[in-house]
Amino acid sequence: MQSKYLTLLHIALLLVIISACENEIVDDYEPELNVLSVLNDMTSIQTVYVDRTYSMYDTAGGLIEDALVIMSAGSYVDTLDFIHETGMYWTDAFNIVPLATYELTVIKEGFDTLTGTTTVPASFVIIHPAFNDTISFQDTIVFAKSEKAGVYGCVLRHEMINFATFFYHEPDPLDSIIQLPIGEHLESAPPGRYVIYISAYDSNFYEYHFGLGDSILQAGVTGGVGCFGSIRTEGTVAYILAD
Amino acid sequence: MLSASGSVSGFITDASNGERLAYTNIYLENTTLGTASNDKGYYILHRIPSGAYNIVFSYVGYETNISDIVIEENKNLTLNVELNPSPIEIGEVTVSAERTRFERTVEVSHIIFTPRDIKSVPSLFEGDLIKTLQLMPGIVIMHDLSNKLHVRGGSPDENLVLLDGITVYNPSTHLGGLFSTFDPEAVGYAELYAGGFPANFGDRLSAVLNVETKEGNSKSCTGNVSLGLITSKLLFEGPIPSGSFLVAGRRTYFDALVWLYDQIWNKDISLPYYFYDLLAKVNFNPSSENRFTLAGLKSTDIVSYLENTTGEADERIDLEWGNRGASLRWRRVFSPKFYGEVVGAWSNFITRLKYIDYTDTTDNLNLYEDILDYTMKCDFNYFLNENHTLDFGIDGKTMKVGYNYDFTEDLFFEQEQKMNIISAYFQNKSFLIPNIISINAGFRGMYCSKGKRFSIDPRLGIKYLFKPNTAFNFALGKYSQFLVTINSQESYFSVFDFWRPVGETQKLPTAYHIVAGYEQWFDEQTKFTIEPYYKKYYNLLVPTIDDLFFSEPTDSLKVGDGYATGIDFFLKKTLKDVFGWISYSLSYTKRRFEGNSYSPRYDRRHNLNLVFGFTIPRSVPLIRNGTLSVRWYFATGLPYAKDIARYRRLIYNPFGLVEYEWMTIQSARDAFRLPVSHRLDIHLEKNMRIFGLNGSWFIDVINVYSRKNIAFYIVDWDTGPYDTDPPQIKSYSLLPIPIPSFGFTINF
C-alpha cells in the first residue's frame, strides 16, 4: 500500500512540475504608424510627419509618402498633401484657436489606422515685461499660467543681429504665475531690443518630450506611436540693457 | 507524583572552545525522559522522579557524555556539561542537532547553517553565507553574481537580517554587492526562516536571517590567518577572566598591490577601491547564571579617487558606505525554569559621497544618507514542563532615517524622518499529545509612532509526528512591515537600499503566509522535506520609476498587492565524509500595481541545486583526505521586457527642423523569459601543516564548463554604415568563462 501511495505522490509531483513548463513565446511583431505633428498658432501651415515602426531585424526605410492624412476640427475636414522636399504632409486650411480640439487620422494600407486628438492651450497674459519695456538681464519674465498647458517654451530673439535662444520651463503645478529669470538663460547675450515669445505646449507634447525615461510611445495618439500636440504662443518686445 | 520529582538544568558547551551547543539531545538512560538544549545551549529536564540516573548528552561530532546524577525531591540540579569533539565514523548513529529539532520543535521552512556548510560549498573567490543560502529551496538569484536573497517570491527588503542582535539593513554591499557583510570565518551559526516564522521575529514580510558570530574561545588563545585572491583575513580569539573574546577582520588588498606596483614600476595607475570588515565580541560570565556579551561591527566600502592631470589636484571623489553596529546582551537564568535575554543594539548604515572640483567649487557635491536604529529587546522563556514552554518578550526601536543632498550653496535638500516601534510577543509552545502533536501559537503586537498604527499579527505552527521519522507541519501567520525601500528591488546591480518609514497616509504593507510541510527522515542523517506555500501580499510599496533608482518622497511610491506560491523540495544527507543536498523549487510570483498584473524579474519558475561533497580517499596522492565538493544548478529563465521593435522618435524643434533618434519598443515587462541557466562549480580543500602549524588551502573553479548564462541583452546601434541598418541585440553573461580562485588559512 505504501509504495502505491508513494507512486501516486511521485506522479502528482511530476504533473505539477510538467504543468509549470512554459511554451516558447513567438517573437511576432506587427509594425505600426508613427507620427509627429505639433499644431502651431503662429504659422498658417500645419505639418504632419508620418513614419512607421520596424522590427529589430529589418532595415528601415524613409518617411511614408503615400498615407492618407486627414485633419479635422469640429465639422471641418481637410486632407493633407505630401511635399517631397520636406518629407511631410501639410495643410493651410486651419486657424489654430485656443482651447479648440483638433483630430488627426492617418491611414496606410497594411497598418492599423492611427488617430490623434489635441486641445490647444488657452491664451495667457505676459505680465512682465510689458510691450517696449526696458529691463536688464537680472530681470524676470512673468506670465500667467495657460489652461491645458503642460510645459512652456521661451524664445528670445535679438531684433538687430542674428542671435536667438530657446529654453523650456516645466512649471510647478501649484504656481498660477510663472517667473523666468532672464539671466539664467542669457549669460553672454548682447544687449538690445528682443522679441520674446512664450509658448504654451499641451500635455501631449509634454508627455512625449518630457515623459519619464523616454518611454512615452503614445502622446495623444492611438493605433500607433508618436505625438499629436499643439502650441499657443504669446509675445512681447523689450529692451534688455547690459547690467 | 509531581511532589516526588525534581529537575536538572544547565548549559552545554564545546570543551575545546566554550562555544554553546544548540539542540543537543539529552535523555536519562533506561527511561523515556528526554529533552534538547535550546538555541542558546540551555536545557532543563523536568519531572524526574527522585533517584539516581545516568544522563546522556549526545551531539553529532562530539563524544557522548554520560554523567551520574542524583535527583532529589523538589530540587533542581544544575549540571553544565562540556562535550569533547570527536570525529564520527561513517554510519555511526549519533543524533544530529537537526534531528533533535525535528523531534522537539515546531519549525517550518527553517534551515540552520554552520561554518562547515559555508566553507564547503564552491564559491567565487571565498565562501560567503549569502551565497550558501542561495542554494536552499525557495531562494532565487537574479544572476550569477547576485548576492541578494529573493525568498519565496519576496524581494530582499522583505527579509529581516540580524547579526548578534544588530539589524543589518544592507547585508550585501561589498564589491558591488558580490560579498556580504558576514565574514565567514567569524560566523558561528546562522538560521534562515524562509516563511511562516514565529512571533519572536517581526517587521518584515518574507523571511528572517539570524546570524550569530562565534562566542570566542574560552579555553585557549587561538586564531587563523587567511589569504585569498581578493581578501586577507585575521581571526583571533581567546579567554579572559570569566569569559572570552573574539576579534575578526577582513580587508581587500588589491589596492595595496596596485599601489606597490605603481611605486616600483611608476606606471601611474591606482585602484581607488577597497572594503574591510571588523568584528569584535567579548563574553563575560560573572556566574553560571549570568552572561554579558558585547559585540561590535564595522563594515565599510571606500572609493577614493583623486584626478590629477595638471600636476595639481583637479577633482576628488570620496564615496563611503557600510554597516556599523554594536550590541550588549545580558543572558540570565533567573531560575531553572525561567531563562531571559536582554539586548541593547545600535545599528547604523551610512552612505557618503563627496565630490570636490578644485577648479570650480560651484560644482562641489556633498551627499549623505543615513539610517540609524536603536533597539532594546527582552526575550524570556519559561519552561513550564517538558511539554510546555512559554516565550514572551518586548522590544522597542527608535529609528532615524535622514538624507542631506548638498549640490551647491543654493541647492540643498535635507530631510530626517523619525519613527518609534514598540513590539510585544507571546508564544505558547506545547505538545498537545506528547511526542505526537505539538503546537506553537502566538501573536506579535506592534505599534508604530509614524501614523500611530497598531498591528496585531497572529502566528500558528503545528507539527504532527505521524511516525517516528515522519511529520506533517503547518504554519500560518500575518506579517507587517513598517519600513520600505524606495529603490527598485528588481534592479540587477543595486548595491544598497534606501530605506524609509511607511508614510502616515499609506496603509501598512502586509503579508499572510500559509505553509504546509512534510518531513521524512530516512536515517539519523538524511532528511527529506516537501513544503508547499502560499503568500498573499497587500499594500506593497514600490518605486514609481521601477527600473531607475528611487522615488522620493515615500508618498510617491506605487501601492499594489500580489502573491507568491510554490513548492520546495529538499533532500539532505550529512556524514563526516560525505555530505550533500538537492533542493528544487517550483514557484509562481505575481505583483499587481495600478491594475497591471505581472511577474517580477525574480519570478523564476524552476530552480534546482545539487551540492555534493566527500573526503578524498587515502589512495589518491597529494590530495588524500582533502575535501572535494561540487555544486551544479539549473534554473529556468527570469522574465524580462524584450526590445521587439524600433522607431524614429521624432523630436519637435521650435526653429523648424525636426530631429530624430532611434528608440526601441519593449514588450510587456514579463512577456519574455531569459534562456535557462546552469553552471558547475567545484571546491577542493586540503588540510596541511606549515611551519609547525595546522592550516588548509583551497582551490575553487566557478563555471567549470564555461556556460554563458545570459543575464541581460543590450541593443548595439552601431552595426552598419547607415542608421537605417538594423541594430544588433547582444547578450551578456556575467561569468562567461571559468573563474579560478584559491587561498589558504593558517591556524595558530
CSV table of C-alpha atoms in Angstrom, one decimal, chain A residues 2 9 13 16-17 19-22 25-27 29 32 34-36 38 40 49 51-63 155 164-166 168 201 205 208-209 212 214 216-217 225 231, chain B residues 467 518 530 544-545 548 567 569 584 586 588 605-606 636 642-652 654-658 661-666 670-673 715 717 723-727 729:
chain,number,residue,atom,x,y,z
A,2,GLN,CA,2.7,2.4,1.0
A,9,LEU,CA,2.7,11.1,-4.9
A,13,LEU,CA,4.6,15.9,-8.3
A,16,VAL,CA,2.8,19.7,-11.1
A,17,ILE,CA,6.3,20.2,-12.4
A,19,SER,CA,2.4,21.7,-15.9
A,20,ALA,CA,4.8,24.5,-15.0
A,21,CYS,CA,6.7,24.1,-18.2
A,22,GLU,CA,6.3,27.2,-20.3
A,25,ILE,CA,7.0,32.8,-26.9
A,26,VAL,CA,7.0,33.6,-30.6
A,27,ASP,CA,8.5,37.0,-31.4
A,29,TYR,CA,5.9,41.9,-34.3
A,32,GLU,CA,2.6,50.5,-36.5
A,34,ASN,CA,4.5,56.7,-36.2
A,35,VAL,CA,3.6,60.4,-36.4
A,36,LEU,CA,4.8,63.8,-35.1
A,38,VAL,CA,2.6,69.9,-33.3
A,40,ASN,CA,1.3,76.0,-34.0
A,49,TYR,CA,5.4,63.7,-40.3
A,51,ASP,CA,6.7,57.2,-40.3
A,52,ARG,CA,6.4,53.6,-39.2
A,53,THR,CA,8.0,51.3,-36.7
A,54,TYR,CA,10.3,48.4,-37.6
A,55,SER,CA,11.1,45.1,-36.2
A,56,MET,CA,14.5,44.8,-34.6
A,57,TYR,CA,15.8,42.8,-37.6
A,58,ASP,CA,14.5,44.9,-40.5
A,59,THR,CA,16.4,47.6,-42.4
A,60,ALA,CA,14.4,50.8,-42.0
A,61,GLY,CA,13.1,52.9,-44.9
A,62,GLY,CA,12.4,56.6,-45.2
A,63,LEU,CA,9.3,58.5,-44.2
A,155,VAL,CA,12.3,82.2,-27.4
A,164,ALA,CA,18.3,83.8,-30.6
A,165,THR,CA,18.0,81.4,-27.7
A,166,PHE,CA,15.4,79.0,-26.6
A,168,TYR,CA,11.8,75.0,-21.9
A,201,TYR,CA,2.7,73.4,-25.1
A,205,PHE,CA,3.7,67.5,-26.2
A,208,TYR,CA,6.2,62.9,-25.3
A,209,HIS,CA,9.1,65.1,-24.9
A,212,LEU,CA,9.9,59.8,-17.6
A,214,ASP,CA,11.9,58.4,-22.7
A,216,ILE,CA,6.3,57.5,-23.7
A,217,LEU,CA,5.4,56.0,-27.1
A,225,VAL,CA,3.1,55.7,-31.8
A,231,ILE,CA,1.1,75.2,-29.1
B,467,LYS,CA,5.5,8.3,12.6
B,518,TYR,CA,6.0,17.1,5.0
B,530,ILE,CA,8.3,19.0,0.8
B,544,THR,CA,7.1,54.8,-9.4
B,545,ILE,CA,10.1,54.5,-11.7
B,548,LEU,CA,15.7,53.5,-12.3
B,567,ILE,CA,6.5,24.1,-3.6
B,569,PHE,CA,11.8,20.0,-2.1
B,584,TYR,CA,14.3,22.1,-6.0
B,586,LEU,CA,8.8,25.5,-8.3
B,588,TYR,CA,5.0,31.5,-9.2
B,605,ARG,CA,9.8,29.1,-12.3
B,606,HIS,CA,12.2,26.2,-11.7
B,636,THR,CA,14.7,28.4,-15.9
B,642,LYS,CA,12.3,42.4,-24.8
B,643,ASP,CA,13.2,45.1,-27.3
B,644,ILE,CA,10.8,44.0,-30.0
B,645,ALA,CA,10.8,46.9,-32.4
B,646,ARG,CA,12.4,50.3,-33.1
B,647,TYR,CA,11.2,53.6,-34.4
B,648,ARG,CA,12.4,57.1,-35.1
B,649,ARG,CA,11.4,59.2,-32.2
B,650,LEU,CA,10.8,62.5,-33.9
B,651,ILE,CA,11.6,65.5,-31.8
B,652,TYR,CA,10.0,68.9,-32.3
B,654,PRO,CA,10.8,75.3,-32.4
B,655,PHE,CA,13.1,76.6,-35.1
B,656,GLY,CA,11.5,74.3,-37.7
B,657,LEU,CA,13.8,71.3,-38.3
B,658,VAL,CA,12.6,68.1,-36.9
B,661,GLU,CA,16.7,59.5,-32.5
B,662,TRP,CA,16.2,55.7,-32.8
B,663,MET,CA,14.3,54.2,-29.9
B,664,THR,CA,13.2,50.7,-29.1
B,665,ILE,CA,9.7,49.5,-28.3
B,666,GLN,CA,9.7,47.0,-25.5
B,670,ASP,CA,7.3,39.9,-18.3
B,671,ALA,CA,6.4,38.8,-21.8
B,672,PHE,CA,9.6,37.0,-22.4
B,673,ARG,CA,11.9,34.9,-20.4
B,715,VAL,CA,20.9,46.9,-28.2
B,717,TRP,CA,23.1,50.6,-32.7
B,723,ASP,CA,21.4,54.5,-39.4
B,724,THR,CA,18.6,52.5,-41.1
B,725,ASP,CA,20.6,49.3,-40.7
B,726,PRO,CA,19.1,47.0,-38.1
B,727,PRO,CA,20.8,47.1,-34.7
B,729,ILE,CA,20.9,42.6,-29.9
